[in-house]
mmCIF file of C-alpha atoms and ligand atoms in Angstrom:
data_model
loop_
_atom_site.group_PDB
_atom_site.id
_atom_site.type_symbol
_atom_site.label_atom_id
_atom_site.label_comp_id
_atom_site.label_asym_id
_atom_site.label_seq_id
_atom_site.Cartn_x
_atom_site.Cartn_y
_atom_site.Cartn_z
ATOM 1 C CA MET A 209 -1.764 -25.487 -71.090
ATOM 2 C CA LEU A 210 -1.014 -28.310 -68.020
ATOM 3 C CA GLU A 211 -2.507 -26.182 -65.134
ATOM 4 C CA LYS A 212 0.462 -25.571 -62.723
ATOM 5 C CA PHE A 213 0.035 -28.161 -59.345
ATOM 6 C CA SER A 214 -0.003 -26.923 -55.865
ATOM 7 C CA ASN A 215 1.958 -28.396 -53.105
ATOM 8 C CA TRP A 216 1.697 -29.556 -50.356
ATOM 9 C CA LYS A 217 0.299 -26.572 -48.589
ATOM 10 C CA SER A 218 -3.218 -25.733 -48.561
ATOM 11 C CA LYS A 219 -4.488 -22.873 -50.156
ATOM 12 C CA ALA A 220 -4.834 -21.025 -47.239
ATOM 13 C CA GLU A 221 -1.097 -21.323 -45.841
ATOM 14 C CA GLN A 222 -0.572 -20.881 -49.711
ATOM 15 C CA GLU A 223 -1.928 -17.942 -49.705
ATOM 16 C CA ASN A 224 0.101 -17.189 -46.708
ATOM 17 C CA LYS A 225 -2.853 -16.157 -44.073
ATOM 18 C CA ILE A 226 -1.688 -16.418 -40.486
ATOM 19 C CA GLU A 227 -3.518 -15.356 -37.822
ATOM 20 C CA GLU A 228 -2.830 -14.632 -34.917
ATOM 21 C CA VAL A 229 -2.318 -17.841 -32.344
ATOM 22 C CA LYS A 230 -5.239 -18.243 -29.889
ATOM 23 C CA LEU A 231 -4.243 -20.444 -26.627
ATOM 24 C CA GLU A 232 -7.766 -21.626 -26.598
ATOM 25 C CA ASN A 233 -6.678 -24.121 -29.131
ATOM 26 C CA VAL A 234 -3.192 -24.579 -28.844
ATOM 27 C CA PRO A 235 -2.290 -28.631 -30.015
ATOM 28 C CA LYS A 236 -1.293 -30.254 -26.690
ATOM 29 C CA HIS A 237 1.010 -32.612 -28.694
ATOM 30 C CA VAL A 238 3.138 -31.009 -30.979
ATOM 31 C CA ALA A 239 5.896 -33.736 -32.461
ATOM 32 C CA ILE A 240 8.854 -32.440 -34.544
ATOM 33 C CA ILE A 241 11.263 -34.539 -36.992
ATOM 34 C CA MET A 242 13.495 -31.893 -36.798
ATOM 35 C CA ASP A 243 15.788 -32.293 -40.633
ATOM 36 C CA GLY A 244 18.063 -30.320 -42.645
ATOM 37 C CA ASN A 245 20.986 -30.042 -39.896
ATOM 38 C CA GLY A 246 23.608 -31.432 -42.244
ATOM 39 C CA ARG A 247 22.356 -29.061 -45.405
ATOM 40 C CA TRP A 248 22.194 -25.926 -42.845
ATOM 41 C CA ALA A 249 26.236 -27.456 -42.381
ATOM 42 C CA LYS A 250 26.937 -27.431 -46.277
ATOM 43 C CA LYS A 251 25.604 -24.313 -47.756
ATOM 44 C CA ARG A 252 28.272 -22.517 -44.985
ATOM 45 C CA GLY A 253 31.197 -25.194 -46.107
ATOM 46 C CA LEU A 254 30.621 -26.643 -42.036
ATOM 47 C CA PRO A 255 31.218 -30.133 -41.078
ATOM 48 C CA ARG A 256 27.947 -32.131 -40.828
ATOM 49 C CA ILE A 257 28.668 -31.546 -37.091
ATOM 50 C CA ALA A 258 28.280 -28.026 -37.063
ATOM 51 C CA GLY A 259 24.677 -28.245 -38.398
ATOM 52 C CA HIS A 260 24.173 -30.883 -35.438
ATOM 53 C CA ARG A 261 25.577 -28.391 -32.917
ATOM 54 C CA GLU A 262 23.366 -25.314 -34.502
ATOM 55 C CA GLY A 263 20.142 -27.277 -34.252
ATOM 56 C CA MET A 264 20.534 -28.376 -30.310
ATOM 57 C CA ASN A 265 20.502 -24.602 -29.757
ATOM 58 C CA VAL A 266 17.502 -24.635 -31.398
ATOM 59 C CA ILE A 267 15.899 -26.826 -29.421
ATOM 60 C CA ASN A 268 15.997 -25.068 -25.451
ATOM 61 C CA LYS A 269 13.823 -22.267 -27.415
ATOM 62 C CA ILE A 270 10.797 -24.475 -28.773
ATOM 63 C CA VAL A 271 10.800 -25.974 -25.538
ATOM 64 C CA LYS A 272 10.407 -22.742 -23.922
ATOM 65 C CA LYS A 273 8.158 -21.662 -26.103
ATOM 66 C CA ALA A 274 5.555 -24.436 -26.162
ATOM 67 C CA ASN A 275 5.764 -24.989 -22.532
ATOM 68 C CA SER A 276 5.086 -21.123 -22.397
ATOM 69 C CA LEU A 277 2.369 -21.860 -24.464
ATOM 70 C CA GLY A 278 0.609 -24.458 -22.942
ATOM 71 C CA VAL A 279 1.350 -27.390 -24.568
ATOM 72 C CA GLU A 280 1.681 -30.535 -23.378
ATOM 73 C CA VAL A 281 3.951 -32.817 -25.190
ATOM 74 C CA LEU A 282 6.538 -31.804 -27.182
ATOM 75 C CA THR A 283 8.311 -35.178 -28.817
ATOM 76 C CA LEU A 284 11.496 -34.274 -30.535
ATOM 77 C CA TYR A 285 12.869 -37.322 -33.801
ATOM 78 C CA ALA A 286 16.636 -36.561 -32.288
ATOM 79 C CA PHE A 287 17.734 -39.794 -33.831
ATOM 80 C CA SER A 288 16.266 -43.004 -35.870
ATOM 81 C CA THR A 289 17.309 -46.648 -35.967
ATOM 82 C CA GLU A 290 18.233 -45.561 -39.810
ATOM 83 C CA ASN A 291 20.664 -43.242 -38.676
ATOM 84 C CA TRP A 292 23.042 -45.494 -37.322
ATOM 85 C CA LYS A 293 23.656 -45.729 -40.918
ATOM 86 C CA ARG A 294 25.591 -42.330 -41.195
ATOM 87 C CA PRO A 295 29.616 -42.597 -40.782
ATOM 88 C CA LYS A 296 30.383 -43.754 -37.402
ATOM 89 C CA ASN A 297 32.599 -39.762 -36.373
ATOM 90 C CA GLU A 298 28.681 -38.075 -36.792
ATOM 91 C CA VAL A 299 26.574 -40.691 -34.700
ATOM 92 C CA ASP A 300 29.139 -40.467 -32.115
ATOM 93 C CA PHE A 301 28.528 -36.881 -32.267
ATOM 94 C CA LEU A 302 25.225 -37.160 -32.068
ATOM 95 C CA MET A 303 25.409 -39.654 -29.149
ATOM 96 C CA ARG A 304 27.065 -37.511 -26.964
ATOM 97 C CA LEU A 305 24.180 -34.139 -27.850
ATOM 98 C CA PRO A 306 22.286 -35.631 -25.568
ATOM 99 C CA GLU A 307 24.966 -34.097 -22.181
ATOM 100 C CA ARG A 308 25.649 -31.455 -23.692
ATOM 101 C CA TYR A 309 21.764 -30.655 -23.993
ATOM 102 C CA LEU A 310 20.954 -31.726 -20.661
ATOM 103 C CA SER A 311 24.359 -30.502 -19.028
ATOM 104 C CA VAL A 312 23.607 -26.979 -19.509
ATOM 105 C CA GLU A 313 19.603 -27.132 -20.005
ATOM 106 C CA LEU A 314 19.107 -29.505 -16.653
ATOM 107 C CA PRO A 315 18.128 -26.882 -13.850
ATOM 108 C CA LYS A 316 16.337 -24.279 -16.706
ATOM 109 C CA LEU A 317 14.316 -27.512 -17.757
ATOM 110 C CA ILE A 318 14.128 -28.567 -13.627
ATOM 111 C CA GLU A 319 13.072 -24.795 -12.819
ATOM 112 C CA GLU A 320 10.491 -24.412 -15.900
ATOM 113 C CA ASN A 321 8.693 -27.461 -14.802
ATOM 114 C CA VAL A 322 9.603 -29.676 -17.152
ATOM 115 C CA LYS A 323 9.231 -33.491 -17.988
ATOM 116 C CA VAL A 324 12.123 -35.110 -19.622
ATOM 117 C CA ARG A 325 10.770 -38.749 -21.431
ATOM 118 C CA LEU A 326 12.525 -41.170 -23.866
ATOM 119 C CA MET A 327 10.971 -43.324 -26.450
ATOM 120 C CA GLY A 328 13.406 -45.344 -28.272
ATOM 121 C CA CYS A 329 15.198 -48.457 -28.237
ATOM 122 C CA LYS A 330 17.614 -47.739 -24.764
ATOM 123 C CA GLU A 331 19.270 -51.188 -25.247
ATOM 124 C CA SER A 332 21.793 -49.894 -28.126
ATOM 125 C CA LEU A 333 22.621 -46.692 -27.087
ATOM 126 C CA PRO A 334 26.074 -45.679 -25.227
ATOM 127 C CA ALA A 335 25.757 -45.547 -21.420
ATOM 128 C CA HIS A 336 26.716 -42.492 -21.484
ATOM 129 C CA THR A 337 23.947 -40.724 -23.713
ATOM 130 C CA ILE A 338 21.792 -43.246 -21.196
ATOM 131 C CA GLY A 339 22.913 -42.227 -18.316
ATOM 132 C CA ALA A 340 22.249 -37.992 -19.076
ATOM 133 C CA VAL A 341 18.834 -38.931 -20.082
ATOM 134 C CA ASP A 342 17.797 -40.836 -17.045
ATOM 135 C CA ASN A 343 19.813 -38.428 -14.515
ATOM 136 C CA ALA A 344 17.283 -36.049 -16.242
ATOM 137 C CA ILE A 345 14.426 -38.368 -16.267
ATOM 138 C CA GLU A 346 14.968 -39.135 -12.336
ATOM 139 C CA LYS A 347 15.690 -35.155 -12.042
ATOM 140 C CA THR A 348 12.586 -34.144 -13.639
ATOM 141 C CA LYS A 349 9.939 -37.168 -12.559
ATOM 142 C CA HIS A 350 7.912 -35.049 -10.304
ATOM 143 C CA ASN A 351 7.913 -31.754 -12.584
ATOM 144 C CA THR A 352 4.132 -31.061 -14.237
ATOM 145 C CA GLY A 353 4.231 -28.795 -16.852
ATOM 146 C CA LEU A 354 5.650 -29.682 -20.587
ATOM 147 C CA ILE A 355 6.411 -33.118 -21.042
ATOM 148 C CA LEU A 356 9.995 -33.214 -23.791
ATOM 149 C CA ASN A 357 9.431 -36.939 -25.065
ATOM 150 C CA PHE A 358 12.944 -37.623 -27.040
ATOM 151 C CA ALA A 359 12.829 -40.122 -29.587
ATOM 152 C CA LEU A 360 16.368 -41.196 -29.619
ATOM 153 C CA ASN A 361 17.504 -44.535 -31.634
ATOM 154 C CA TYR A 362 13.534 -44.791 -32.141
ATOM 155 C CA GLY A 363 11.893 -46.251 -35.135
ATOM 156 C CA SER A 364 7.707 -46.846 -34.912
ATOM 157 C CA ARG A 365 8.624 -49.800 -37.207
ATOM 158 C CA ASP A 366 10.339 -51.834 -34.862
ATOM 159 C CA GLU A 367 8.274 -50.500 -31.841
ATOM 160 C CA ILE A 368 5.014 -52.294 -33.659
ATOM 161 C CA VAL A 369 7.092 -55.552 -33.744
ATOM 162 C CA SER A 370 8.243 -55.542 -30.707
ATOM 163 C CA ALA A 371 3.988 -54.197 -29.436
ATOM 164 C CA ILE A 372 2.991 -56.952 -31.136
ATOM 165 C CA GLN A 373 5.856 -59.130 -30.154
ATOM 166 C CA ASP A 374 4.580 -58.804 -26.209
ATOM 167 C CA ILE A 375 1.029 -59.350 -27.241
ATOM 168 C CA ALA A 376 1.701 -63.103 -28.646
ATOM 169 C CA LYS A 377 3.369 -63.849 -25.897
ATOM 170 C CA GLU A 378 0.279 -62.432 -23.780
ATOM 171 C CA VAL A 379 -2.310 -64.125 -25.770
ATOM 172 C CA VAL A 380 0.551 -67.484 -26.050
ATOM 173 C CA ALA A 381 0.362 -67.151 -21.685
ATOM 174 C CA GLY A 382 -3.449 -67.177 -21.987
ATOM 175 C CA ASN A 383 -4.065 -63.484 -20.469
ATOM 176 C CA ILE A 384 -5.519 -62.751 -23.548
ATOM 177 C CA THR A 385 -7.283 -64.276 -26.641
ATOM 178 C CA PRO A 386 -6.759 -62.805 -30.126
ATOM 179 C CA ASP A 387 -10.247 -61.359 -30.084
ATOM 180 C CA GLN A 388 -9.523 -59.397 -27.184
ATOM 181 C CA ILE A 389 -6.900 -57.798 -29.619
ATOM 182 C CA THR A 390 -8.107 -53.719 -29.883
ATOM 183 C CA ASP A 391 -6.443 -50.862 -30.969
ATOM 184 C CA GLY A 392 -6.714 -49.710 -27.845
ATOM 185 C CA VAL A 393 -4.487 -52.643 -26.910
ATOM 186 C CA ILE A 394 -1.970 -52.223 -29.689
ATOM 187 C CA THR A 395 -1.720 -48.406 -28.615
ATOM 188 C CA GLU A 396 -1.483 -49.887 -24.346
ATOM 189 C CA HIS A 397 1.658 -51.783 -25.750
ATOM 190 C CA LEU A 398 3.435 -48.869 -28.353
ATOM 191 C CA MET A 399 6.370 -46.920 -26.498
ATOM 192 C CA THR A 400 3.971 -43.745 -26.300
ATOM 193 C CA LYS A 401 1.769 -45.220 -24.046
ATOM 194 C CA GLU A 402 0.781 -42.560 -20.953
ATOM 195 C CA LEU A 403 1.026 -40.145 -24.116
ATOM 196 C CA ARG A 404 -2.262 -38.841 -26.315
ATOM 197 C CA ASP A 405 -1.113 -39.403 -29.960
ATOM 198 C CA PRO A 406 0.461 -36.321 -31.528
ATOM 199 C CA ASP A 407 -2.295 -32.785 -33.112
ATOM 200 C CA LEU A 408 0.325 -31.418 -34.667
ATOM 201 C CA LEU A 409 3.284 -32.978 -36.916
ATOM 202 C CA ILE A 410 6.485 -30.293 -37.943
ATOM 203 C CA ARG A 411 8.797 -31.607 -39.930
ATOM 204 C CA THR A 412 11.460 -29.263 -41.537
ATOM 205 C CA SER A 413 14.070 -29.534 -44.679
ATOM 206 C CA GLY A 414 11.433 -29.559 -47.714
ATOM 207 C CA GLU A 415 11.468 -33.055 -46.762
ATOM 208 C CA ILE A 416 7.193 -33.990 -47.236
ATOM 209 C CA ARG A 417 7.971 -38.391 -45.801
ATOM 210 C CA LEU A 418 7.850 -39.461 -42.085
ATOM 211 C CA SER A 419 10.744 -41.349 -42.374
ATOM 212 C CA ASN A 420 9.592 -44.038 -39.530
ATOM 213 C CA PHE A 421 8.422 -41.598 -37.442
ATOM 214 C CA MET A 422 5.347 -42.510 -35.039
ATOM 215 C CA LEU A 423 3.461 -44.738 -37.797
ATOM 216 C CA TRP A 424 0.641 -45.853 -34.947
ATOM 217 C CA GLN A 425 0.248 -42.580 -33.426
ATOM 218 C CA LEU A 426 -0.239 -39.855 -35.775
ATOM 219 C CA ALA A 427 -3.432 -41.743 -38.057
ATOM 220 C CA TYR A 428 -4.844 -38.245 -36.913
ATOM 221 C CA THR A 429 -2.596 -35.370 -36.927
ATOM 222 C CA GLU A 430 -2.090 -32.211 -39.196
ATOM 223 C CA PHE A 431 1.149 -32.081 -40.782
ATOM 224 C CA TRP A 432 3.212 -28.696 -41.770
ATOM 225 C CA PHE A 433 6.148 -29.341 -43.449
ATOM 226 C CA THR A 434 8.490 -26.605 -44.081
ATOM 227 C CA ASP A 435 11.450 -25.921 -45.585
ATOM 228 C CA VAL A 436 13.347 -23.742 -43.257
ATOM 229 C CA LEU A 437 16.032 -26.380 -42.217
ATOM 230 C CA TRP A 438 15.956 -27.106 -38.406
ATOM 231 C CA PRO A 439 18.936 -25.474 -37.135
ATOM 232 C CA ASP A 440 17.097 -21.732 -38.359
ATOM 233 C CA PHE A 441 13.728 -22.946 -36.764
ATOM 234 C CA THR A 442 12.811 -20.145 -34.485
ATOM 235 C CA GLU A 443 9.448 -19.484 -32.923
ATOM 236 C CA GLN A 444 7.649 -16.922 -35.111
ATOM 237 C CA HIS A 445 8.443 -20.374 -37.226
ATOM 238 C CA PHE A 446 6.953 -23.092 -34.477
ATOM 239 C CA LEU A 447 3.447 -20.137 -33.831
ATOM 240 C CA GLU A 448 3.117 -20.575 -37.762
ATOM 241 C CA ALA A 449 2.714 -24.165 -37.595
ATOM 242 C CA ILE A 450 0.251 -24.051 -34.971
ATOM 243 C CA SER A 451 -1.656 -20.917 -36.301
ATOM 244 C CA VAL A 452 -2.294 -23.598 -39.643
ATOM 245 C CA TYR A 453 -3.482 -25.719 -36.777
ATOM 246 C CA GLN A 454 -6.179 -23.884 -35.946
ATOM 247 C CA GLN A 455 -7.147 -23.085 -39.120
ATOM 248 C CA ARG A 456 -7.654 -26.562 -40.066
ATOM 249 C CA THR A 457 -10.773 -28.645 -39.717
ATOM 250 C CA ARG A 458 -10.334 -32.193 -38.286
ATOM 251 C CA ARG A 459 -12.818 -34.611 -38.905
ATOM 252 C CA TYR A 460 -11.723 -37.697 -38.202
ATOM 253 C CA GLY A 461 -13.764 -39.281 -41.097
ATOM 254 C CA GLY A 462 -16.902 -37.384 -39.901
ATOM 255 C CA ILE A 463 -18.914 -34.495 -41.780
HETATM 256 C C1 IPE B 732 18.647 -34.202 -38.844
HETATM 257 O O1 IPE B 732 19.137 -33.694 -39.385
HETATM 258 C C2 IPE B 732 19.365 -34.845 -38.093
HETATM 259 C C3 IPE B 732 19.049 -36.355 -37.979
HETATM 260 C C4 IPE B 732 18.789 -36.674 -38.360
HETATM 261 C C5 IPE B 732 19.932 -36.602 -36.477
HETATM 262 P P1 IPE B 732 19.908 -34.042 -40.899
HETATM 263 O O2 IPE B 732 21.602 -34.896 -40.118
HETATM 264 O O3 IPE B 732 19.631 -35.234 -41.178
HETATM 265 O O4 IPE B 732 20.505 -32.753 -41.687
HETATM 266 P P2 IPE B 732 20.443 -33.360 -43.474
HETATM 267 O O5 IPE B 732 18.729 -33.809 -43.631
HETATM 268 O O6 IPE B 732 21.562 -34.778 -43.891
HETATM 269 O O7 IPE B 732 20.019 -32.170 -43.572
HETATM 270 C C1 IPE B 733 14.520 -38.307 -39.600
HETATM 271 O O1 IPE B 733 15.353 -37.305 -40.755
HETATM 272 C C2 IPE B 733 15.493 -38.319 -38.349
HETATM 273 C C3 IPE B 733 15.263 -37.948 -37.600
HETATM 274 C C4 IPE B 733 15.243 -36.576 -37.869
HETATM 275 C C5 IPE B 733 16.190 -38.106 -36.537
HETATM 276 P P1 IPE B 733 16.268 -38.082 -41.823
HETATM 277 O O2 IPE B 733 17.387 -37.232 -42.110
HETATM 278 O O3 IPE B 733 16.910 -39.010 -40.797
HETATM 279 O O4 IPE B 733 15.809 -39.138 -42.780
HETATM 280 P P2 IPE B 733 15.490 -39.246 -44.311
HETATM 281 O O5 IPE B 733 16.836 -40.518 -44.164
HETATM 282 O O6 IPE B 733 16.162 -38.251 -45.193
HETATM 283 O O7 IPE B 733 14.610 -39.726 -44.516
HETATM 284 MG MG1 MG B 734 17.611 -35.866 -42.557
#
């Protein structure tokens, strides 16, 4: 008889040995692929946009929790370069979400010392979306707490392509030679240039893939997947992910 295959969870995780979160080893950069809004809505017989609205309400709880735990950067995948393939009404709704979210939450973000940041291709985003985000960036630019990095119209391959184009231009201009292109030079040309790589990646909704998210930056990140749909994600799930992270041994190729 075939042995039952274990899933993507480690042994400790399968056995549910979740301990308390230790404040001294909190991941400094947490990235989240917030997935499952559509399925959450479908299960309730609601339109997909109802799932996005509900998902938006989760963000603020997780931001607060991350900030209070001392997480330095929280990157949230809100819209990918591939999400333009969706029906127009859904895309339009998603493009209104940053304004909706910030119109309510910006005063709290300012008060909580959160610094808003954007990662993604600004050019194809509607003016109203960019306007809301730029305003939040401006109003929080002196804040020194959690960096809230929104990945909006973000695609990792596009990001890498434009980094290569920029570097190639510098080579052509004679500023650097091909031999001088290092890991560090590439990192410097990405949209995350002043951020450390994520320590922990969370993806909700049971999908075990990256969907073009931070391919370069996730080289040594710890992954945590959950079947929970994003609108159902709570602070407790977030703590569980961090607790699992704290039980992992990061070796970076060493022993
Ligand atoms: C994530 O939820 C939100 C975005 C991608 C914008 P989905 O909309 O992908 O929800 P599912 O995966 O269809 O359930
Ligand atoms: C990834 O989710 C993008 C965001 C969460 C913003 P998708 O729902 O777009 O990913 P796929 O299509 O299932 O891979
Ligand atoms: Mg999805």
